Amino acid sequence: MRRFVSAAMTQSASIGAEARIRNPALAPLAFLIGDWQTTGTHPLVPGKTLCGRTSFAWHEGGAFLIMRSEVDEPQFPSGVAIIGSDDGAGTFAMTYFDERGVSRLYRIEVGARSVTWQRDDPALAQSMTIAAGDGDTLVGTGRMSQDGGAWGDDLSQAFTREA
């Protein structure tokens, strides 16, 4: 049985191999690439510093960008997201999934060394903007609106590149 599984896995790894190339539309997001230590704040836990980690890496040879994140507090879920583009429409999207089984779709706006993902669901709208500092820092500012109410603070983080 092991030989069959191994052969099947090898075959799957070779399917579509020619498409595992850099997606030029994602090039403006290169400033995110790396492993980052994070410190942050959230209105649910005022006065507490939230420590964690986030990584951004090219996936499938650069066809996509993958983000993985975790915060060292149990009420904040670990998550993973895939970022891709629609070159015809000139748009970007992120599909997010976390350990609670929650999945969300965000639209993305890319600026000069910044990225914003936003979800406009009436029950819970969210926005996160990450902007580059110097080459080894990022600043993330989160906002949210619950049940159509006013926008307020959400998770905000400072990112420091791991050595």
Tab-separated table of N, CA and C in Angstrom:
chain	number	residue	atom	x	y	z
A	1	MET	N	0.820	-1.198	0.000
A	1	MET	CA	0.000	0.000	0.000
A	1	MET	C	0.864	1.263	0.000
A	2	ARG	N	1.972	1.258	0.692
A	2	ARG	CA	2.823	2.451	0.734
A	2	ARG	C	3.316	2.840	-0.648
A	3	ARG	N	3.651	1.869	-1.471
A	3	ARG	CA	4.125	2.196	-2.817
A	3	ARG	C	3.034	2.892	-3.617
A	4	PHE	N	1.799	2.437	-3.483
A	4	PHE	CA	0.688	3.056	-4.202
A	4	PHE	C	0.495	4.500	-3.757
A	5	VAL	N	0.476	4.738	-2.457
A	5	VAL	CA	0.309	6.091	-1.939
A	5	VAL	C	1.461	6.966	-2.414
A	6	SER	N	2.664	6.461	-2.320
A	6	SER	CA	3.827	7.226	-2.738
A	6	SER	C	3.757	7.550	-4.227
A	7	ALA	N	3.383	6.586	-5.056
A	7	ALA	CA	3.280	6.821	-6.494
A	7	ALA	C	2.167	7.817	-6.800
A	8	ALA	N	1.037	7.694	-6.088
A	8	ALA	CA	-0.074	8.623	-6.304
A	8	ALA	C	0.328	10.034	-5.908
A	9	MET	N	1.049	10.159	-4.810
A	9	MET	CA	1.478	11.484	-4.367
A	9	MET	C	2.457	12.088	-5.363
A	10	THR	N	3.352	11.291	-5.898
A	10	THR	CA	4.317	11.772	-6.876
A	10	THR	C	3.592	12.242	-8.134
A	11	GLN	N	2.590	11.474	-8.583
A	11	GLN	CA	1.827	11.861	-9.762
A	11	GLN	C	1.083	13.168	-9.514
A	12	SER	N	0.429	13.318	-8.365
A	12	SER	CA	-0.296	14.546	-8.061
A	12	SER	C	0.637	15.750	-8.039
A	13	ALA	N	1.837	15.568	-7.519
A	13	ALA	CA	2.792	16.666	-7.441
A	13	ALA	C	3.220	17.143	-8.827
A	14	SER	N	3.136	16.282	-9.826
A	14	SER	CA	3.571	16.681	-11.163
A	14	SER	C	2.440	17.271	-12.003
A	15	ILE	N	1.190	17.108	-11.594
A	15	ILE	CA	0.072	17.642	-12.370
A	15	ILE	C	0.080	19.168	-12.286
A	16	GLY	N	0.057	19.801	-13.417
A	16	GLY	CA	0.020	21.261	-13.468
A	16	GLY	C	1.305	21.946	-13.075
A	17	ALA	N	2.402	21.213	-13.063
A	17	ALA	CA	3.676	21.775	-12.607
A	17	ALA	C	4.085	23.018	-13.393
A	18	GLU	N	3.690	23.095	-14.654
A	18	GLU	CA	4.076	24.244	-15.478
A	18	GLU	C	3.445	25.558	-14.968
A	19	ALA	N	2.358	25.469	-14.218
A	19	ALA	CA	1.674	26.665	-13.705
A	19	ALA	C	2.238	27.140	-12.370
A	20	ARG	N	3.191	26.424	-11.831
A	20	ARG	CA	3.802	26.830	-10.559
A	20	ARG	C	4.900	27.850	-10.832
A	21	ILE	N	4.469	29.016	-11.222
A	21	ILE	CA	5.381	30.097	-11.578
A	21	ILE	C	4.909	31.376	-10.895
A	22	ARG	N	5.780	32.377	-10.868
A	22	ARG	CA	5.435	33.671	-10.264
A	22	ARG	C	4.256	34.301	-10.992
A	23	ASN	N	3.332	34.800	-10.209
A	23	ASN	CA	2.204	35.560	-10.725
A	23	ASN	C	2.625	37.026	-10.685
A	24	PRO	N	2.869	37.667	-11.819
A	24	PRO	CA	3.375	39.041	-11.796
A	24	PRO	C	2.423	40.028	-11.116
A	25	ALA	N	1.131	39.735	-11.088
A	25	ALA	CA	0.177	40.630	-10.440
A	25	ALA	C	0.422	40.725	-8.939
A	26	LEU	N	1.031	39.689	-8.348
A	26	LEU	CA	1.278	39.673	-6.907
A	26	LEU	C	2.595	40.338	-6.509
A	27	ALA	N	3.396	40.750	-7.475
A	27	ALA	CA	4.705	41.357	-7.183
A	27	ALA	C	4.631	42.511	-6.178
A	28	PRO	N	3.604	43.375	-6.188
A	28	PRO	CA	3.565	44.459	-5.198
A	28	PRO	C	3.439	43.972	-3.749
A	29	LEU	N	3.135	42.700	-3.553
A	29	LEU	CA	3.013	42.155	-2.197
A	29	LEU	C	4.311	41.544	-1.681
A	30	ALA	N	5.378	41.632	-2.450
A	30	ALA	CA	6.656	41.029	-2.065
A	30	ALA	C	7.188	41.577	-0.746
A	31	PHE	N	6.825	42.813	-0.392
A	31	PHE	CA	7.311	43.396	0.869
A	31	PHE	C	6.837	42.614	2.088
A	32	LEU	N	5.786	41.808	1.943
A	32	LEU	CA	5.260	41.010	3.056
A	32	LEU	C	6.049	39.726	3.306
A	33	ILE	N	6.775	39.251	2.316
A	33	ILE	CA	7.401	37.932	2.394
A	33	ILE	C	8.340	37.841	3.585
A	34	GLY	N	8.163	36.790	4.372
A	34	GLY	CA	9.034	36.539	5.511
A	34	GLY	C	8.269	36.025	6.709
A	35	ASP	N	9.018	35.774	7.761
A	35	ASP	CA	8.471	35.342	9.043
A	35	ASP	C	8.555	36.529	9.990
A	36	TRP	N	7.447	36.801	10.680
A	36	TRP	CA	7.323	38.003	11.486
A	36	TRP	C	6.885	37.675	12.906
A	37	GLN	N	7.499	38.304	13.890
A	37	GLN	CA	7.004	38.301	15.265
A	37	GLN	C	6.005	39.454	15.345
A	38	THR	N	4.893	39.236	16.031
A	38	THR	CA	3.895	40.290	16.131
A	38	THR	C	3.617	40.641	17.586
A	39	THR	N	3.313	41.908	17.814
A	39	THR	CA	2.770	42.374	19.081
A	39	THR	C	1.575	43.230	18.713
A	40	GLY	N	0.521	43.115	19.499
A	40	GLY	CA	-0.666	43.847	19.112
A	40	GLY	C	-1.597	44.150	20.261
A	41	THR	N	-2.694	44.802	19.894
A	41	THR	CA	-3.742	45.141	20.848
A	41	THR	C	-5.087	44.793	20.237
A	42	HIS	N	-6.069	44.577	21.108
A	42	HIS	CA	-7.437	44.311	20.675
A	42	HIS	C	-8.379	44.852	21.742
A	43	PRO	N	-9.488	45.481	21.341
A	43	PRO	CA	-10.399	46.060	22.336
A	43	PRO	C	-11.027	45.039	23.285
A	44	LEU	N	-11.043	43.754	22.916
A	44	LEU	CA	-11.579	42.730	23.823
A	44	LEU	C	-10.709	42.503	25.044
A	45	VAL	N	-9.419	42.841	24.937
A	45	VAL	CA	-8.481	42.653	26.051
A	45	VAL	C	-7.678	43.944	26.244
A	46	PRO	N	-8.344	45.000	26.733
A	46	PRO	CA	-7.659	46.291	26.875
A	46	PRO	C	-6.466	46.205	27.821
A	47	GLY	N	-5.397	46.891	27.439
A	47	GLY	CA	-4.203	46.942	28.262
A	47	GLY	C	-3.301	45.725	28.148
A	48	LYS	N	-3.682	44.743	27.354
A	48	LYS	CA	-2.876	43.529	27.211
A	48	LYS	C	-2.152	43.551	25.867
A	49	THR	N	-0.859	43.203	25.887
A	49	THR	CA	-0.088	43.068	24.657
A	49	THR	C	-0.242	41.641	24.155
A	50	LEU	N	-0.643	41.512	22.905
A	50	LEU	CA	-0.865	40.208	22.285
A	50	LEU	C	0.334	39.847	21.428
A	51	CYS	N	1.023	38.792	21.797
A	51	CYS	CA	2.210	38.340	21.056
A	51	CYS	C	1.821	37.205	20.120
A	52	GLY	N	2.498	37.133	18.983
A	52	GLY	CA	2.210	36.067	18.036
A	52	GLY	C	3.223	36.016	16.921
A	53	ARG	N	2.836	35.328	15.862
A	53	ARG	CA	3.679	35.147	14.696
A	53	ARG	C	2.806	35.144	13.441
A	54	THR	N	3.362	35.678	12.373
A	54	THR	CA	2.712	35.642	11.061
A	54	THR	C	3.787	35.361	10.031
A	55	SER	N	3.437	34.567	9.034
A	55	SER	CA	4.365	34.355	7.926
A	55	SER	C	3.630	34.587	6.616
A	56	PHE	N	4.358	35.140	5.671
A	56	PHE	CA	3.884	35.310	4.299
A	56	PHE	C	4.905	34.608	3.417
A	57	ALA	N	4.439	33.743	2.532
A	57	ALA	CA	5.348	32.999	1.654
A	57	ALA	C	4.685	32.794	0.295
A	58	TRP	N	5.508	32.739	-0.737
A	58	TRP	CA	4.987	32.395	-2.050
A	58	TRP	C	4.538	30.952	-2.014
A	59	HIS	N	3.431	30.668	-2.669
A	59	HIS	CA	2.872	29.317	-2.717
A	59	HIS	C	2.772	28.892	-4.180
A	60	GLU	N	3.041	27.642	-4.439
A	60	GLU	CA	3.002	27.092	-5.804
A	60	GLU	C	3.883	27.906	-6.746
A	61	GLY	N	5.123	28.146	-6.294
A	61	GLY	CA	6.104	28.838	-7.124
A	61	GLY	C	5.863	30.328	-7.276
A	62	GLY	N	4.930	30.873	-6.516
A	62	GLY	CA	4.612	32.287	-6.604
A	62	GLY	C	3.286	32.555	-7.288
A	63	ALA	N	2.557	31.498	-7.646
A	63	ALA	CA	1.233	31.676	-8.243
A	63	ALA	C	0.276	32.324	-7.243
A	64	PHE	N	0.504	32.068	-5.959
A	64	PHE	CA	-0.317	32.611	-4.875
A	64	PHE	C	0.588	33.054	-3.736
A	65	LEU	N	0.023	33.803	-2.809
A	65	LEU	CA	0.690	34.171	-1.569
A	65	LEU	C	-0.078	33.495	-0.444
A	66	ILE	N	0.625	32.848	0.468
A	66	ILE	CA	-0.022	32.201	1.604
A	66	ILE	C	0.383	32.924	2.883
A	67	MET	N	-0.609	33.151	3.732
A	67	MET	CA	-0.372	33.774	5.031
A	67	MET	C	-0.781	32.776	6.107
A	68	ARG	N	0.064	32.654	7.117
A	68	ARG	CA	-0.257	31.841	8.297
A	68	ARG	C	-0.076	32.740	9.513
A	69	SER	N	-1.017	32.649	10.477
A	69	SER	CA	-0.915	33.537	11.632
A	69	SER	C	-1.400	32.856	12.896
A	70	GLU	N	-0.818	33.304	14.017
A	70	GLU	CA	-1.257	32.833	15.328
A	70	GLU	C	-0.944	33.900	16.364
A	71	VAL	N	-1.791	33.939	17.389
A	71	VAL	CA	-1.621	34.834	18.525
A	71	VAL	C	-1.628	33.960	19.764
A	72	ASP	N	-0.752	34.269	20.720
A	72	ASP	CA	-0.587	33.425	21.909
A	72	ASP	C	-1.671	33.639	22.969
A	73	GLU	N	-2.893	33.812	22.551
A	73	GLU	CA	-4.038	33.922	23.452
A	73	GLU	C	-5.138	33.031	22.905
A	74	PRO	N	-5.751	32.213	23.746
A	74	PRO	CA	-6.712	31.228	23.252
A	74	PRO	C	-7.938	31.807	22.552
A	75	GLN	N	-8.344	33.038	22.851
A	75	GLN	CA	-9.529	33.588	22.199
A	75	GLN	C	-9.257	34.111	20.789
A	76	PHE	N	-7.991	34.075	20.345
A	76	PHE	CA	-7.626	34.510	19.006
A	76	PHE	C	-7.192	33.287	18.200
A	77	PRO	N	-7.942	32.942	17.154
A	77	PRO	CA	-7.667	31.700	16.419
A	77	PRO	C	-6.440	31.790	15.519
A	78	SER	N	-5.782	30.650	15.355
A	78	SER	CA	-4.734	30.521	14.347
A	78	SER	C	-5.426	30.385	13.000
A	79	GLY	N	-4.834	31.014	11.979
A	79	GLY	CA	-5.483	30.999	10.675
A	79	GLY	C	-4.500	30.858	9.532
A	80	VAL	N	-5.074	30.594	8.375
A	80	VAL	CA	-4.310	30.484	7.139
A	80	VAL	C	-5.140	31.146	6.037
A	81	ALA	N	-4.448	31.796	5.090
A	81	ALA	CA	-5.144	32.468	4.000
A	81	ALA	C	-4.342	32.343	2.713
A	82	ILE	N	-5.060	32.298	1.614
A	82	ILE	CA	-4.457	32.261	0.284
A	82	ILE	C	-4.876	33.530	-0.443
A	83	ILE	N	-3.904	34.227	-1.022
A	83	ILE	CA	-4.158	35.458	-1.760
A	83	ILE	C	-3.846	35.209	-3.229
A	84	GLY	N	-4.761	35.625	-4.087
A	84	GLY	CA	-4.585	35.482	-5.523
A	84	GLY	C	-5.130	36.689	-6.246
A	85	SER	N	-5.082	36.633	-7.571
A	85	SER	CA	-5.509	37.782	-8.365
A	85	SER	C	-6.378	37.350	-9.535
A	86	ASP	N	-7.105	38.314	-10.059
A	86	ASP	CA	-7.846	38.164	-11.306
A	86	ASP	C	-7.228	39.190	-12.246
A	87	ASP	N	-6.325	38.735	-13.118
A	87	ASP	CA	-5.583	39.693	-13.935
A	87	ASP	C	-6.480	40.411	-14.935
A	88	GLY	N	-7.535	39.797	-15.382
A	88	GLY	CA	-8.457	40.452	-16.310
A	88	GLY	C	-9.195	41.611	-15.662
A	89	ALA	N	-9.622	41.427	-14.412
A	89	ALA	CA	-10.353	42.466	-13.692
A	89	ALA	C	-9.420	43.406	-12.940
A	90	GLY	N	-8.155	42.988	-12.783
A	90	GLY	CA	-7.200	43.803	-12.029
A	90	GLY	C	-7.518	43.834	-10.540
A	91	THR	N	-8.086	42.741	-10.024
A	91	THR	CA	-8.478	42.681	-8.619
A	91	THR	C	-7.734	41.562	-7.899
A	92	PHE	N	-7.824	41.614	-6.561
A	92	PHE	CA	-7.195	40.624	-5.702
A	92	PHE	C	-8.240	40.113	-4.706
A	93	ALA	N	-8.042	38.892	-4.232
A	93	ALA	CA	-8.941	38.318	-3.228
A	93	ALA	C	-8.144	37.451	-2.276
A	94	MET	N	-8.675	37.310	-1.063
A	94	MET	CA	-8.064	36.455	-0.055
A	94	MET	C	-9.148	35.537	0.507
A	95	THR	N	-8.855	34.253	0.550
A	95	THR	CA	-9.721	33.285	1.206
A	95	THR	C	-9.037	32.884	2.501
A	96	TYR	N	-9.748	33.064	3.612
A	96	TYR	CA	-9.219	32.848	4.965
A	96	TYR	C	-9.937	31.660	5.606
A	97	PHE	N	-9.199	30.905	6.430
A	97	PHE	CA	-9.768	29.796	7.193
A	97	PHE	C	-9.037	29.722	8.527
A	98	ASP	N	-9.777	29.439	9.626
A	98	ASP	CA	-9.101	29.329	10.913
A	98	ASP	C	-9.517	28.081	11.679
A	99	GLU	N	-8.873	27.894	12.822
A	99	GLU	CA	-9.037	26.674	13.608
A	99	GLU	C	-10.453	26.475	14.139
A	100	ARG	N	-11.279	27.509	14.122
A	100	ARG	CA	-12.679	27.369	14.544
A	100	ARG	C	-13.539	26.777	13.445
A	101	GLY	N	-12.958	26.658	12.238
A	101	GLY	CA	-13.719	26.218	11.083
A	101	GLY	C	-14.366	27.381	10.349
A	102	VAL	N	-13.986	28.613	10.700
A	102	VAL	CA	-14.528	29.815	10.068
A	102	VAL	C	-13.774	30.072	8.769
A	103	SER	N	-14.528	30.320	7.699
A	103	SER	CA	-13.906	30.709	6.435
A	103	SER	C	-14.553	31.996	5.953
A	104	ARG	N	-13.721	32.861	5.385
A	104	ARG	CA	-14.184	34.171	4.936
A	104	ARG	C	-13.475	34.557	3.652
A	105	LEU	N	-14.165	35.335	2.847
A	105	LEU	CA	-13.601	35.856	1.608
A	105	LEU	C	-13.445	37.368	1.749
A	106	TYR	N	-12.253	37.880	1.477
A	106	TYR	CA	-11.938	39.305	1.574
A	106	TYR	C	-11.516	39.824	0.209
A	107	ARG	N	-11.908	41.042	-0.107
A	107	ARG	CA	-11.351	41.696	-1.288
A	107	ARG	C	-10.107	42.452	-0.829
A	108	ILE	N	-9.187	42.628	-1.736
A	108	ILE	CA	-7.896	43.230	-1.396
A	108	ILE	C	-7.631	44.437	-2.285
A	109	GLU	N	-7.121	45.482	-1.654
A	109	GLU	CA	-6.625	46.669	-2.359
A	109	GLU	C	-5.121	46.737	-2.093
A	110	VAL	N	-4.364	46.908	-3.155
A	110	VAL	CA	-2.905	46.975	-3.032
A	110	VAL	C	-2.455	48.397	-3.322
A	111	GLY	N	-1.652	48.943	-2.395
A	111	GLY	CA	-1.099	50.288	-2.574
A	111	GLY	C	0.406	50.221	-2.676
A	112	ALA	N	1.042	51.353	-2.580
A	112	ALA	CA	2.501	51.431	-2.586
A	112	ALA	C	3.008	50.917	-1.242
A	113	ARG	N	3.496	49.692	-1.243
A	113	ARG	CA	4.011	49.022	-0.037
A	113	ARG	C	2.972	48.971	1.081
A	114	SER	N	1.721	48.743	0.671
A	114	SER	CA	0.641	48.528	1.636
A	114	SER	C	-0.397	47.600	1.004
A	115	VAL	N	-1.147	46.961	1.865
A	115	VAL	CA	-2.228	46.086	1.411
A	115	VAL	C	-3.374	46.210	2.418
A	116	THR	N	-4.596	46.230	1.907
A	116	THR	CA	-5.777	46.255	2.760
A	116	THR	C	-6.699	45.128	2.326
A	117	TRP	N	-7.109	44.310	3.281
A	117	TRP	CA	-8.161	43.340	2.963
A	117	TRP	C	-9.401	43.726	3.746
A	118	GLN	N	-10.568	43.567	3.091
A	118	GLN	CA	-11.816	44.002	3.701
A	118	GLN	C	-12.941	43.042	3.351
A	119	ARG	N	-13.803	42.886	4.321
A	119	ARG	CA	-14.998	42.045	4.192
A	119	ARG	C	-16.169	42.881	4.672
A	120	ASP	N	-17.207	43.002	3.839
A	120	ASP	CA	-18.332	43.878	4.152
A	120	ASP	C	-19.591	43.083	4.487
A	121	ASP	N	-19.496	42.174	5.432
A	121	ASP	CA	-20.654	41.415	5.884
A	121	ASP	C	-21.403	42.243	6.930
A	122	PRO	N	-22.725	42.380	6.823
A	122	PRO	CA	-23.453	43.207	7.788
A	122	PRO	C	-23.297	42.742	9.242
A	123	ALA	N	-23.164	41.454	9.470
A	123	ALA	CA	-23.015	40.950	10.842
A	123	ALA	C	-21.640	41.281	11.410
A	124	LEU	N	-20.591	41.136	10.605
A	124	LEU	CA	-19.233	41.442	11.046
A	124	LEU	C	-18.411	41.882	9.838
A	125	ALA	N	-18.281	43.176	9.667
A	125	ALA	CA	-17.428	43.730	8.616
A	125	ALA	C	-16.044	43.957	9.227
A	126	GLN	N	-15.013	43.650	8.457
A	126	GLN	CA	-13.649	43.793	8.955
A	126	GLN	C	-12.747	44.369	7.888
A	127	SER	N	-11.714	45.057	8.344
A	127	SER	CA	-10.708	45.625	7.463
A	127	SER	C	-9.360	45.562	8.175
A	128	MET	N	-8.321	45.205	7.443
A	128	MET	CA	-6.959	45.213	7.972
A	128	MET	C	-6.070	45.848	6.922
A	129	THR	N	-5.320	46.863	7.320
A	129	THR	CA	-4.331	47.485	6.445
A	129	THR	C	-2.958	47.206	7.026
A	130	ILE	N	-2.080	46.667	6.187
A	130	ILE	CA	-0.686	46.432	6.580
A	130	ILE	C	0.182	47.317	5.701
A	131	ALA	N	0.997	48.138	6.343
A	131	ALA	CA	1.887	49.047	5.632
A	131	ALA	C	3.328	48.759	6.021
A	132	ALA	N	4.218	48.860	5.044
A	132	ALA	CA	5.637	48.630	5.285
A	132	ALA	C	6.228	49.806	6.039
A	133	GLY	N	7.079	49.482	7.012
A	133	GLY	CA	7.899	50.487	7.679
A	133	GLY	C	9.240	50.474	6.980
A	134	ASP	N	10.311	50.292	7.782
A	134	ASP	CA	11.602	50.051	7.145
A	134	ASP	C	11.551	48.608	6.637
A	135	GLY	N	12.597	48.066	6.137
A	135	GLY	CA	12.570	46.721	5.576
A	135	GLY	C	12.250	45.615	6.562
A	136	ASP	N	12.358	45.896	7.857
A	136	ASP	CA	12.171	44.863	8.862
A	136	ASP	C	10.963	45.080	9.760
A	137	THR	N	10.081	46.010	9.397
A	137	THR	CA	8.880	46.249	10.200
A	137	THR	C	7.668	46.473	9.298
A	138	LEU	N	6.526	46.091	9.833
A	138	LEU	CA	5.231	46.352	9.213
A	138	LEU	C	4.301	46.850	10.312
A	139	VAL	N	3.291	47.603	9.925
A	139	VAL	CA	2.280	48.055	10.879
A	139	VAL	C	0.916	47.635	10.341
A	140	GLY	N	0.161	46.899	11.152
A	140	GLY	CA	-1.170	46.451	10.767
A	140	GLY	C	-2.229	47.138	11.613
A	141	THR	N	-3.206	47.744	10.947
A	141	THR	CA	-4.284	48.445	11.641
A	141	THR	C	-5.607	47.788	11.271
A	142	GLY	N	-6.266	47.220	12.282
A	142	GLY	CA	-7.526	46.533	12.059
A	142	GLY	C	-8.720	47.365	12.497
A	143	ARG	N	-9.826	47.234	11.745
A	143	ARG	CA	-11.081	47.916	12.058
A	143	ARG	C	-12.213	46.910	11.888
A	144	MET	N	-13.311	47.114	12.617
A	144	MET	CA	-14.461	46.223	12.475
A	144	MET	C	-15.753	46.978	12.747
A	145	SER	N	-16.829	46.418	12.211
A	145	SER	CA	-18.182	46.934	12.439
A	145	SER	C	-19.074	45.723	12.677
A	146	GLN	N	-19.798	45.723	13.786
A	146	GLN	CA	-20.694	44.606	14.096
A	146	GLN	C	-22.142	45.040	13.920
A	147	ASP	N	-22.914	44.173	13.283
A	147	ASP	CA	-24.352	44.394	13.081
A	147	ASP	C	-24.661	45.749	12.443
A	148	GLY	N	-23.826	46.166	11.500
A	148	GLY	CA	-24.060	47.405	10.777
A	148	GLY	C	-23.753	48.662	11.561
A	149	GLY	N	-23.132	48.518	12.734
A	149	GLY	CA	-22.820	49.674	13.579
A	149	GLY	C	-21.608	50.438	13.095
A	150	ALA	N	-21.205	51.370	13.916
A	150	ALA	CA	-20.042	52.203	13.600
A	150	ALA	C	-18.774	51.356	13.560
A	151	TRP	N	-17.829	51.790	12.753
A	151	TRP	CA	-16.535	51.118	12.681
A	151	TRP	C	-15.715	51.486	13.917
A	152	GLY	N	-15.016	50.474	14.472
A	152	GLY	CA	-14.151	50.682	15.617
A	152	GLY	C	-12.888	49.859	15.473
A	153	ASP	N	-12.056	49.911	16.492
A	153	ASP	CA	-10.787	49.189	16.468
A	153	ASP	C	-10.999	47.685	16.496
A	154	ASP	N	-10.126	46.979	15.801
A	154	ASP	CA	-10.044	45.522	15.812
A	154	ASP	C	-8.578	45.205	16.125
A	155	LEU	N	-8.149	43.988	15.889
A	155	LEU	CA	-6.765	43.610	16.141
A	155	LEU	C	-5.823	44.497	15.334
A	156	SER	N	-4.900	45.157	16.004
A	156	SER	CA	-3.857	45.945	15.346
A	156	SER	C	-2.516	45.406	15.824
A	157	GLN	N	-1.548	45.342	14.911
A	157	GLN	CA	-0.275	44.672	15.208
A	157	GLN	C	0.920	45.419	14.651
A	158	ALA	N	2.028	45.282	15.336
A	158	ALA	CA	3.336	45.666	14.823
A	158	ALA	C	4.058	44.367	14.478
A	159	PHE	N	4.661	44.321	13.299
A	159	PHE	CA	5.364	43.133	12.815
A	159	PHE	C	6.856	43.431	12.788
A	160	THR	N	7.653	42.529	13.331
A	160	THR	CA	9.103	42.655	13.289
A	160	THR	C	9.665	41.400	12.617
A	161	ARG	N	10.434	41.604	11.561
A	161	ARG	CA	10.978	40.466	10.798
A	161	ARG	C	11.881	39.616	11.694
A	162	GLU	N	11.689	38.296	11.628
A	162	GLU	CA	12.564	37.384	12.353
A	162	GLU	C	13.912	37.336	11.665
A	163	ALA	N	14.950	37.231	12.466
A	163	ALA	CA	16.318	37.198	11.902
A	163	ALA	C	16.587	35.898	11.183
